[in-house]
Short mmCIF file of C-alpha atoms and ligand atoms in Angstrom, two decimals:
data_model
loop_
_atom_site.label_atom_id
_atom_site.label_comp_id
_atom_site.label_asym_id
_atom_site.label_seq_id
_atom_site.Cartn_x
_atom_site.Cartn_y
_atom_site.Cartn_z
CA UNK A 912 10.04 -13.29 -2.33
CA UNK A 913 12.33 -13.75 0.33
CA UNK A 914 12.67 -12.46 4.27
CA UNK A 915 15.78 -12.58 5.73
CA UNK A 916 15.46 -11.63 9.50
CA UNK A 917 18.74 -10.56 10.97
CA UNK A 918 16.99 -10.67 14.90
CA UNK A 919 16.32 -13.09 17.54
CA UNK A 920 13.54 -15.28 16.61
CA UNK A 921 10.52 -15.67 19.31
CA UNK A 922 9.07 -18.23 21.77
CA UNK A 923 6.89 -20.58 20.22
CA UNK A 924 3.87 -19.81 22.94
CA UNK A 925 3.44 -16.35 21.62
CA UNK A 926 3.98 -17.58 17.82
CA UNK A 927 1.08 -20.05 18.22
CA UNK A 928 -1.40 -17.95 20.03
CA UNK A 929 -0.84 -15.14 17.12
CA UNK A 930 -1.18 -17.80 14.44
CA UNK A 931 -4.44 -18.97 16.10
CA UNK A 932 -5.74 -16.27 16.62
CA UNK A 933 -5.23 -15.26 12.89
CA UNK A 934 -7.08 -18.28 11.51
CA UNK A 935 -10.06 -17.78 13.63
CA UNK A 936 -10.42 -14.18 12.55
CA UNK A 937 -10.37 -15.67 8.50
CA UNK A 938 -14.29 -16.54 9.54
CA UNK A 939 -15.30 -12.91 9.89
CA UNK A 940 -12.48 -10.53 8.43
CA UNK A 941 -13.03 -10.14 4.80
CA UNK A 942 -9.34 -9.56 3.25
CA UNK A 943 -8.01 -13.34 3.90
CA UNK A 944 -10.63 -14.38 1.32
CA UNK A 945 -10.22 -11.52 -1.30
CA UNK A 946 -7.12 -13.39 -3.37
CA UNK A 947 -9.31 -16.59 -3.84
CA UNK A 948 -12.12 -14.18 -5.55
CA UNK A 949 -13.97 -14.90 -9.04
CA UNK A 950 -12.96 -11.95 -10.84
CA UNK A 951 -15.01 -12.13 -13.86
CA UNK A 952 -17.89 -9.67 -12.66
CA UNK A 953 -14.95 -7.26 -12.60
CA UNK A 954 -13.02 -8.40 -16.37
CA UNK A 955 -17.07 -8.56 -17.36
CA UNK A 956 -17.84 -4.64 -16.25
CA UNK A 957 -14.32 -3.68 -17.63
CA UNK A 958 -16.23 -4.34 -21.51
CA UNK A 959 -18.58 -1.86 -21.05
CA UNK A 960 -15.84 1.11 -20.48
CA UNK A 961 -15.55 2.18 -24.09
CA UNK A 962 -12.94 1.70 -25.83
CA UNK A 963 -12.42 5.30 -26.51
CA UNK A 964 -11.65 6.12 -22.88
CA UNK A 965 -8.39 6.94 -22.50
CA UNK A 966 -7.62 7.96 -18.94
CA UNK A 967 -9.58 6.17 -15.58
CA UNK A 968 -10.14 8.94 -12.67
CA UNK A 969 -10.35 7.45 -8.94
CA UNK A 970 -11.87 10.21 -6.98
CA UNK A 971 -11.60 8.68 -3.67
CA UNK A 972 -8.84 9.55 -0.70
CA UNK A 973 -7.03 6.89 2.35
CA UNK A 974 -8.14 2.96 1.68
CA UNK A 975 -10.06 3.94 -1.14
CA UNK A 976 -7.14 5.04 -3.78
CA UNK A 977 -3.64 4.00 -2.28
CA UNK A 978 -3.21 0.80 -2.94
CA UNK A 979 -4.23 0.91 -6.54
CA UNK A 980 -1.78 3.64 -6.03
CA UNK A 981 0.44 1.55 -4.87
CA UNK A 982 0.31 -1.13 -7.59
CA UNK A 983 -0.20 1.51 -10.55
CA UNK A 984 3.11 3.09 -10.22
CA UNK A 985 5.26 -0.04 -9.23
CA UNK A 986 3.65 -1.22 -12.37
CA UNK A 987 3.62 1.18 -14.87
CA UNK A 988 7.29 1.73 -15.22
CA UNK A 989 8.07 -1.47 -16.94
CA UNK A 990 5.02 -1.77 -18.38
CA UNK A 991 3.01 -0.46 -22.01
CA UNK A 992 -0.29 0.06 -20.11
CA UNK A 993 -3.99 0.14 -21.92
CA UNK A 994 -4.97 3.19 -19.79
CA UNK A 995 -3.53 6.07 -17.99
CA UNK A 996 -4.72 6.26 -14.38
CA UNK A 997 -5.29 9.33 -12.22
CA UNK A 998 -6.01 9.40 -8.88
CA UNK A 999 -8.01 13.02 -7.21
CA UNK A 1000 -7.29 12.48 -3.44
CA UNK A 1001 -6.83 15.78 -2.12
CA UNK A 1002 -8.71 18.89 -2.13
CA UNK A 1003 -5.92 21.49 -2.71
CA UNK A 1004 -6.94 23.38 -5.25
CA UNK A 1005 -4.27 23.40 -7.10
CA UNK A 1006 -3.50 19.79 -7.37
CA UNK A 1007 -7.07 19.38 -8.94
CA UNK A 1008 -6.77 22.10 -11.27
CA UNK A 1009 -3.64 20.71 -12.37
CA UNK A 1010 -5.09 16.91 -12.49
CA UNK A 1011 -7.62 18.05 -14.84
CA UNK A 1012 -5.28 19.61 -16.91
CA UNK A 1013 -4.03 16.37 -17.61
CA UNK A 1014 -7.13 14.89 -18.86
CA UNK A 1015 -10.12 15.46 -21.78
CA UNK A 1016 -12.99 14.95 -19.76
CA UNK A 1017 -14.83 13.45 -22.94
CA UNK A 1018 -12.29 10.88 -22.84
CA UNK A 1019 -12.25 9.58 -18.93
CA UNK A 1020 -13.79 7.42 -17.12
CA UNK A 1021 -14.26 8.35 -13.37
CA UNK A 1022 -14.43 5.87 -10.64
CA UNK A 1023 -15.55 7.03 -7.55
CA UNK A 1024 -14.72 4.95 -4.30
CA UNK A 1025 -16.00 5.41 -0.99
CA UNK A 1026 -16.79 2.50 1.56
CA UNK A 1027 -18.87 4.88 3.74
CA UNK A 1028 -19.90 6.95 0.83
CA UNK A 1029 -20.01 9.99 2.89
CA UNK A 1030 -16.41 11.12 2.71
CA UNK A 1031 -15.96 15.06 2.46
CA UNK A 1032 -13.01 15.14 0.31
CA UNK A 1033 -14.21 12.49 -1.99
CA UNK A 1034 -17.69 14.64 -2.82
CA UNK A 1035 -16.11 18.17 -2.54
CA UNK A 1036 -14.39 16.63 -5.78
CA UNK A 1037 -17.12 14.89 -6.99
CA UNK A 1038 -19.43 17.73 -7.15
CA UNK A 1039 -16.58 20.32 -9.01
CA UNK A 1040 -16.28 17.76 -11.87
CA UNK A 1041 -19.79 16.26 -11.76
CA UNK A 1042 -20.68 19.84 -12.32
CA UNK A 1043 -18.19 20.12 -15.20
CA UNK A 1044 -19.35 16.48 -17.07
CA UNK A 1045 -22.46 15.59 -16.28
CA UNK A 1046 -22.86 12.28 -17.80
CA UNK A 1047 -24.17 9.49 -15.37
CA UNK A 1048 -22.67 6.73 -17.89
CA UNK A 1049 -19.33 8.61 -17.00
CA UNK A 1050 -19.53 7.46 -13.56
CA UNK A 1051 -19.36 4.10 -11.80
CA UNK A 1052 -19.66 4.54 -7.86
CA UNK A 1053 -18.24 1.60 -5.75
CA UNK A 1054 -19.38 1.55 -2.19
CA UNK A 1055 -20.92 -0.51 0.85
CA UNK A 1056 -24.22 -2.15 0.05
CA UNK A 1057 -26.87 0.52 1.15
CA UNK A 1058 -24.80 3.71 2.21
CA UNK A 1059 -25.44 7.25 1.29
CA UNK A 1060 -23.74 6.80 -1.98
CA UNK A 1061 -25.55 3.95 -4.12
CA UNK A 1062 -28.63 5.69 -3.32
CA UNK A 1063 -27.50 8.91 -4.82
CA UNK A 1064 -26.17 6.84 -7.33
CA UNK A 1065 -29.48 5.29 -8.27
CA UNK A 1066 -31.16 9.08 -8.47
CA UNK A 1067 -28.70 9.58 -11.91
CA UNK A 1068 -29.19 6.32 -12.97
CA UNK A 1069 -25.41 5.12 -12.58
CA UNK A 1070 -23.58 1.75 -12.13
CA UNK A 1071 -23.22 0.83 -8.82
CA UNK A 1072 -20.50 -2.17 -7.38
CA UNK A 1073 -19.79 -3.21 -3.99
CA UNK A 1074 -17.30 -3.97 -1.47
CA UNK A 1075 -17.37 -7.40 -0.06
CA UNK A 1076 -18.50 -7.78 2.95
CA UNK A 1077 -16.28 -7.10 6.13
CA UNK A 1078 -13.22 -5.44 4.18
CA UNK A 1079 -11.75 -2.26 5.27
CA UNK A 1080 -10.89 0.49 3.53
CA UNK A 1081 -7.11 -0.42 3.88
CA UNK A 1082 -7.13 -3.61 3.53
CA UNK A 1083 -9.63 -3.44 0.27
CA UNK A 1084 -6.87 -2.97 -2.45
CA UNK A 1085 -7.11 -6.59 -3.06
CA UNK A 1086 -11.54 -6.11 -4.02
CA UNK A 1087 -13.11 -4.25 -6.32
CA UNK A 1088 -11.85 -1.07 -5.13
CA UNK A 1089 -8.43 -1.73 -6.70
CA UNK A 1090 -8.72 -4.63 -8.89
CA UNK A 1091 -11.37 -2.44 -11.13
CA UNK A 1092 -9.41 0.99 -11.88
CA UNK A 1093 -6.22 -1.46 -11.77
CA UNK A 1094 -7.67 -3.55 -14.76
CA UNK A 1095 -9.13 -0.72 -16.52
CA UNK A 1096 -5.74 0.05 -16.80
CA UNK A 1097 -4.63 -3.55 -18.65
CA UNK A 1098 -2.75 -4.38 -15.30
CA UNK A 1099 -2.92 -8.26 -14.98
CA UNK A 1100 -5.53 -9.16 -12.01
CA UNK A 1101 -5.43 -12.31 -12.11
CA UNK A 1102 -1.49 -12.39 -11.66
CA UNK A 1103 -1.74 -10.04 -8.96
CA UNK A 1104 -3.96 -12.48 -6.96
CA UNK A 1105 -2.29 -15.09 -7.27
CA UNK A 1106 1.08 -13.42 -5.98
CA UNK A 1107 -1.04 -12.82 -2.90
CA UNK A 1108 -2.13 -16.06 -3.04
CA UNK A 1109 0.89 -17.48 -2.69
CA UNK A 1110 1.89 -15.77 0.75
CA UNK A 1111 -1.70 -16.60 1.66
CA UNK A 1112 -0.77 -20.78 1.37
CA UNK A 1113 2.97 -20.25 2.66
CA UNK A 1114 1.77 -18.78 6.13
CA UNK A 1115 -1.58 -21.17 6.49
CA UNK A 1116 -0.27 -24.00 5.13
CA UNK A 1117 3.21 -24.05 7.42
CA UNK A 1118 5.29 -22.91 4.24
CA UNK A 1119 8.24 -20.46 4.81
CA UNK A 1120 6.33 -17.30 5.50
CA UNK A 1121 4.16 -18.69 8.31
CA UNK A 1122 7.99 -18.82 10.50
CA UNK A 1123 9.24 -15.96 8.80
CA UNK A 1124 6.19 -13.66 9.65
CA UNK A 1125 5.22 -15.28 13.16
CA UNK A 1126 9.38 -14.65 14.03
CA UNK A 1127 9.03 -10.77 13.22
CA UNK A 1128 5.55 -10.14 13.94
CA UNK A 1129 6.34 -11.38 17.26
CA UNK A 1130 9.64 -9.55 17.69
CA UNK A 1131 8.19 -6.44 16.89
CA UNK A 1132 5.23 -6.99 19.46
CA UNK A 1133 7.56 -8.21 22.22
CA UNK A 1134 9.97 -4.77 21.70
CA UNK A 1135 7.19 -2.42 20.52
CA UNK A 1136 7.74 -0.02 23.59
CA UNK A 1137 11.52 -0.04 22.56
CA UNK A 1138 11.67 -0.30 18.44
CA UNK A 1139 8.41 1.92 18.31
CA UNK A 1140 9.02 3.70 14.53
CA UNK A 1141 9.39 0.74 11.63
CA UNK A 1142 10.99 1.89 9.04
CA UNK A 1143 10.58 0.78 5.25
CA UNK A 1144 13.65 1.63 3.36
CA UNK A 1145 12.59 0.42 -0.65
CA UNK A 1146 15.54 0.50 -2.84
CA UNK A 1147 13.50 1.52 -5.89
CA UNK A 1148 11.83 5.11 -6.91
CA UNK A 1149 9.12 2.35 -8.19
CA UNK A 1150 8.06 1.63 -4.57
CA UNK A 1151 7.31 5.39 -3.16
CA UNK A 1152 3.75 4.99 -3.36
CA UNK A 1153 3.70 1.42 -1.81
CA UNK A 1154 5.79 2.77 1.17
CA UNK A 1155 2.16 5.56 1.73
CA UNK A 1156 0.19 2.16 1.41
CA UNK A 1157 2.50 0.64 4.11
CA UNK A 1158 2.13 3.82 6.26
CA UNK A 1159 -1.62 3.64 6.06
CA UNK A 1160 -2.09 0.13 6.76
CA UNK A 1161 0.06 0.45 9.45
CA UNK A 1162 -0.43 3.31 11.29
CA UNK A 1163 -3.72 3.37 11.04
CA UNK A 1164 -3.95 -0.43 11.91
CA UNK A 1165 -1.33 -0.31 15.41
CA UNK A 1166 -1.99 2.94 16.44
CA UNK A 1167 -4.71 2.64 18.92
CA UNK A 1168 -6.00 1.69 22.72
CA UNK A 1169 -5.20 -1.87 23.99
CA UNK A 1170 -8.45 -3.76 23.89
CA UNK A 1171 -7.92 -5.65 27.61
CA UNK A 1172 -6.21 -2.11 29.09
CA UNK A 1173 -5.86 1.83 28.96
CA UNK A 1174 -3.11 2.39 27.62
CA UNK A 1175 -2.64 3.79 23.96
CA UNK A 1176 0.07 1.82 21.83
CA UNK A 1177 1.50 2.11 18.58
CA UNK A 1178 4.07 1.11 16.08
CA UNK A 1179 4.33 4.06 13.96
CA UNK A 1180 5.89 3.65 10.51
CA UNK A 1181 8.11 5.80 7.87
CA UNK A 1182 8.47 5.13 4.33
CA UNK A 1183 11.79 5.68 3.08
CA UNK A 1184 13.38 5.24 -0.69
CA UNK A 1185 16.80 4.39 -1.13
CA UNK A 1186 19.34 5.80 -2.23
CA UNK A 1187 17.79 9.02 -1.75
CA UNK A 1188 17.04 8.85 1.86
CA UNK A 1189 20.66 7.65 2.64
CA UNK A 1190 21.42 11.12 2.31
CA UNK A 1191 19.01 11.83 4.71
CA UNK A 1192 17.12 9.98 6.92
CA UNK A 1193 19.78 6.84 7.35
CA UNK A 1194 21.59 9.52 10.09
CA UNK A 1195 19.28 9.38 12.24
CA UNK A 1196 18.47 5.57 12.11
CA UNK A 1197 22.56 5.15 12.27
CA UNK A 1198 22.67 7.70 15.14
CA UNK A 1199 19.66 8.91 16.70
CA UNK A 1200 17.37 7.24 19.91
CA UNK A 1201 17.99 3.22 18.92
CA UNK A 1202 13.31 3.58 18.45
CA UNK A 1203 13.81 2.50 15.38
CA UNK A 1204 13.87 -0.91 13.44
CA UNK A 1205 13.86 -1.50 9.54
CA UNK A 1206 13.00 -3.00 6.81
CA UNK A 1207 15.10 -2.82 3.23
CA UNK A 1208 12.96 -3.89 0.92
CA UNK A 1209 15.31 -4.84 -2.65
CA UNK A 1210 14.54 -5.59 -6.01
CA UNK A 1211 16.65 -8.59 -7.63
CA UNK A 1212 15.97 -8.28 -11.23
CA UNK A 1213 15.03 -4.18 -12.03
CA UNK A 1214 14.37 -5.85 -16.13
CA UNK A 1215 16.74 -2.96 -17.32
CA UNK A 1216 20.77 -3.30 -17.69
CA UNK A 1217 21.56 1.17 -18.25
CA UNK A 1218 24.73 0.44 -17.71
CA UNK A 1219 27.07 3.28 -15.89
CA UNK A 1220 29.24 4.88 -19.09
CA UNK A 1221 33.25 3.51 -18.83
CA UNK A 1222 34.58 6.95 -19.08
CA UNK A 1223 37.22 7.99 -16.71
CA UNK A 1224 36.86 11.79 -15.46
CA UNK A 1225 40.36 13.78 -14.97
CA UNK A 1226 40.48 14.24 -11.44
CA UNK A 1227 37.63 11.99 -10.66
CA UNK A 1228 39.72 8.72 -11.23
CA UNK A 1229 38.71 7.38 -7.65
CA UNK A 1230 35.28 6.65 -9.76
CA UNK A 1231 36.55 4.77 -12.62
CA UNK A 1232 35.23 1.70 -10.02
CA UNK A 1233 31.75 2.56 -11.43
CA UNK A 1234 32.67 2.15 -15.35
CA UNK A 1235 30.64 -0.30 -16.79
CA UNK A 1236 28.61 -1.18 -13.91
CA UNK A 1237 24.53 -1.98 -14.14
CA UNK A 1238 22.56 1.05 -12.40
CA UNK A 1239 20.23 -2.38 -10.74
CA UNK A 1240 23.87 -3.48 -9.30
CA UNK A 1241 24.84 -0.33 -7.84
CA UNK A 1242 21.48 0.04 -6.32
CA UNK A 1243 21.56 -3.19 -4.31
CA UNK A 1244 25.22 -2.82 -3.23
CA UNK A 1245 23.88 0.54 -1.95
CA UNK A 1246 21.42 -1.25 -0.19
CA UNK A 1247 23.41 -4.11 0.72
CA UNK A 1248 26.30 -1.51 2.37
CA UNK A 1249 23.94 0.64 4.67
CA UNK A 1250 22.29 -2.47 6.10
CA UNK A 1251 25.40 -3.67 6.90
CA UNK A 1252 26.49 -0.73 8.26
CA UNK A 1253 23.44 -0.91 10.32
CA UNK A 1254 24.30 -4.40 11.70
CA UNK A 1255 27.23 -3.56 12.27
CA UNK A 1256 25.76 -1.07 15.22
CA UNK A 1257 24.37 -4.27 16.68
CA UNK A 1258 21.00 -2.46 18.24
CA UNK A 1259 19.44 -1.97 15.51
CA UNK A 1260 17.02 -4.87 14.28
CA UNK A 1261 17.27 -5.23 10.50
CA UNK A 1262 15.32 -7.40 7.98
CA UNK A 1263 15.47 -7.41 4.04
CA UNK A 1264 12.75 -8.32 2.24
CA UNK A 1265 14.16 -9.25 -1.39
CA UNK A 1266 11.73 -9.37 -3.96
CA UNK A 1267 12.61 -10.93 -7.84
CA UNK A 1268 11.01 -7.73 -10.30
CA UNK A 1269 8.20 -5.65 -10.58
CA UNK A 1270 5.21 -7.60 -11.82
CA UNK A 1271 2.21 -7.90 -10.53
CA UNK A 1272 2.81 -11.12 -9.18
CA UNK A 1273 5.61 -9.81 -6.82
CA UNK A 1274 3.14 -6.70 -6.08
CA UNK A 1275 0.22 -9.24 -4.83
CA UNK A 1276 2.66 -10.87 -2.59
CA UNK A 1277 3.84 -7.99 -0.97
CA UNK A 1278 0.37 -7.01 -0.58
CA UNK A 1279 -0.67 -9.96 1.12
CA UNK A 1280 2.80 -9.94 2.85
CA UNK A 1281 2.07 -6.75 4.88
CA UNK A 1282 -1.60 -7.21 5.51
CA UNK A 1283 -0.58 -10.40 7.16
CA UNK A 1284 1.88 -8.80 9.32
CA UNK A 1285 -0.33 -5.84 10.11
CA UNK A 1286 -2.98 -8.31 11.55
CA UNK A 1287 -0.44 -10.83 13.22
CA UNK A 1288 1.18 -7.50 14.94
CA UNK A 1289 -1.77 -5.70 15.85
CA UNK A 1290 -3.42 -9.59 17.40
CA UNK A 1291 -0.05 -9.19 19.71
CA UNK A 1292 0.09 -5.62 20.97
CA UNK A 1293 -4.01 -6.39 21.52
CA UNK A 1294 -5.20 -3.75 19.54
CA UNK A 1295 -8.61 -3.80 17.17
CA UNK A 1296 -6.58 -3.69 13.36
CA UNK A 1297 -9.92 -3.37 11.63
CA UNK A 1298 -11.19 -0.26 13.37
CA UNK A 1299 -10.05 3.99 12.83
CA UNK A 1300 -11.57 5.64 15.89
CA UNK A 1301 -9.37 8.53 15.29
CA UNK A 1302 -9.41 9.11 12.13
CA UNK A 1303 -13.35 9.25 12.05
CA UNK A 1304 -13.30 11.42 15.20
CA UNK A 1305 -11.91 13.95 12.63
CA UNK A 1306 -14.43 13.13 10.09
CA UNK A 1307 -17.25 13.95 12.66
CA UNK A 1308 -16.08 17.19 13.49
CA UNK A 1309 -15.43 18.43 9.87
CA UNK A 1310 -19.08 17.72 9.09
CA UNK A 1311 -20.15 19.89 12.13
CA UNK A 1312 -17.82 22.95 11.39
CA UNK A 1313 -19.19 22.85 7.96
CA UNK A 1314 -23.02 22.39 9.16
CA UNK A 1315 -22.16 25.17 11.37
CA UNK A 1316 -20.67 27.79 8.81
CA UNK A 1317 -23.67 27.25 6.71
CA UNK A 1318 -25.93 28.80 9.95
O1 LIG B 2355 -8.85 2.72 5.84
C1 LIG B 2355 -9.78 3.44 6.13
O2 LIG B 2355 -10.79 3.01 6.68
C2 LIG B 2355 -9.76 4.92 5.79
O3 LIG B 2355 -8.51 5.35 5.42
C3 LIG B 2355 -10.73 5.20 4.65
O4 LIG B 2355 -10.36 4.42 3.54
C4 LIG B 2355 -10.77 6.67 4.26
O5 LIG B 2355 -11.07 7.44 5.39
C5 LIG B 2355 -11.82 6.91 3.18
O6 LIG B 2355 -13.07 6.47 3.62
P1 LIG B 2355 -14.22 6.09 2.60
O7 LIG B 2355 -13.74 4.96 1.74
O8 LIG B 2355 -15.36 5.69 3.47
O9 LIG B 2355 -14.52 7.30 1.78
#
């Protein structure tokens, strides 16, 4: 994976505090240890899903089903998977009643993931399918040692596994949360690890990423009240559910108070796929309020060569250029032609991330990638990363309006 920055790089005072600062937070934030983990408890519990389950079910919503999101459908493309995986995030009704169209009940397993174990939209689904398939040995509940949730889970008699200590929800695709319904699926675990391992011992270890993400981490600290909106712009359809990882983890890593003042800071971030959004989006990064930076995010090797056909069109002769030409070529000179369209504007700071294919090696990295970044940028605009204030203010109040229309 490469990260080709096309803006100034940073003093080296701010670089070193960030990278310091980073290490000493390894002792007591769980995520820097997850790609070293011994997965075997996980490839162990993965034997006792029978082999006649055919679909996996996460019931869980935010940290606790995008980034196995994320990987599933960069993955599955290119892939003959063992499983089919379903995720039930949202309580529109309609969306669930069409999920469980898609599934025989007798033949899924459900996994259902919540840190706190108290999550509204997690149990409101729960309950409607617990109350269609009642079978404890259907379930497996995956939670923080002691909450709510393992002790219901212990009244049916039903497996119970844990999140390690000290990982958030958004930073937890890289634990049990993801790695389980990910290798239920056949997805390769112990590849995916090691691609985050790899960014992992380039940044600690002085290897290219620790420059490359101290330079931009840095930049986008130092301009944040400027270049507020980050923009993710993946050249690959394969990618759209990483970019609503990406706009998790970030937004609701950055988006907070200032630990050491009172003012409320933010990068906020937009997930955009290419080519599509080029017919969008791109006018108002090209024109609009220079708020904006981005990211293009391309894929070197797409492991298919659908070649354009090398038939000429009466009339349409101007496009005899595209006879004969790979679809994965097109794409990246799409790619390649807005960004430099966007240099070109010379306010606008640009970075491409270039990544080789879509294995799960190249999905661990890019994991690790942005979960670095997130923590190196949130250390510099002096926010807390780990923390959601707002988002469980809106928790609270849920559970009171519903107390209260019960009398
Ligand atoms: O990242 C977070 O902390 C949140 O997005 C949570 O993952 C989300 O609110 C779901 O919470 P829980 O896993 O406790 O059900």
């Amino acid at each position: 994976m490469i990260n080709k920055l096309y803006f100034p790089c940073s003093d080296n005072k701010t670089k070193q505090h960030a990278f310091e600062a980073i290490k000493a937070e390894q002792k007591h934030i769980g995520y820097y240890g997850l790609p070293e983990q011994d997965t075997s408890a996980i490839t162990n519990y993965c034997q006792k899903i029978p082999e006649t389950v055919e679909n996996i079910v996460v019931i869980g919503i935010g940290g606790s089903s995008l980034g196995a999101k994320a990987v599933y459908e960069f993955i599955r493309p290119v892939r003959t998977l063992t499983r089919r995986l379903f995720f039930f995030e949202s309580t529109d009704p309609v969306n669930l009643t069409a999920l469980l169209h898609d599934i025989v009940l007798d033949k899924t397993h459900f996994l259902v993931i919540s840190k706190s174990g108290t999550t509204v939209e997690t149990f409101a689904i729960y309950k409607y399918i617990y109350s269609l398939h009642n079978d404890p040995q259907s379930y497996t509940f995956i939670t923080d040692p002691g909450s709510p949730l393992e002790r219901y889970a212990h009244t049916i008699r039903a497996d119970v596994l844990h999140l390690p200590a000290n990982v958030g929800g958004r930073f937890s695709v890289l634990s049990t949360v993801g790695l389980l319904p990910l290798a239920l699926c056949g997805i390769d675990i112990h590849t995916l690890l090691k691609g985050a391992q790899s960014i992992k011992e380039s940044f600690f270890n002085a290897g290219y990423m620790q420059e490359t993400l101290l330079n931009k981490a840095a930049y986008y600290a130092k301009h944040h009240a400027q270049y507020h909106i980050n923009c993710l712009f993946a050249y690959s359809e394969s990618l759209k559910y990483f970019c609503e990882w990406y706009v998790q983890l970030w937004g609701e890593s950055l988006g907070k108070h200032q630990r050491h003042s009172a003012f409320h800071v933010g990068l906020t971030p937009i997930g955009l796929i290419g080519p599509k959004d080029q017919h969008s989006f791109l006018q108002l990064i090209m024109e609009g309020t220079r708020d904006k930076s981005v990211t293009f995010i391309k894929i070197e090797d797409f492991n298919d060569h659908t070649m354009i056909s090398d038939i000429s069109l009466p009339n349409l002769e101007i496009l005899d250029a595209l006879n004969g030409l790979p679809f994965e070529t097109l794409i990246n000179m799409q790619c390649d032609s807005v960004m430099e369209a966007l240099l070109n504007e010379k306010d606008i700071p640009v970075d491409v991330i270039t990544i080789p294919n879509t294995g799960e090696y190249t999905a661990g990295a890019l994991i690790f990638y942005y979960e670095l970044l997130t923590s190196l940028v949130g250390e510099l605009i002096d926010v807390n990363t780990y923390d959601q204030p707002g988002v469980e203010a809106g928790k609270i109040i849920l559970k009171e309006k519903l107390a209260a229309q019960k009398g």
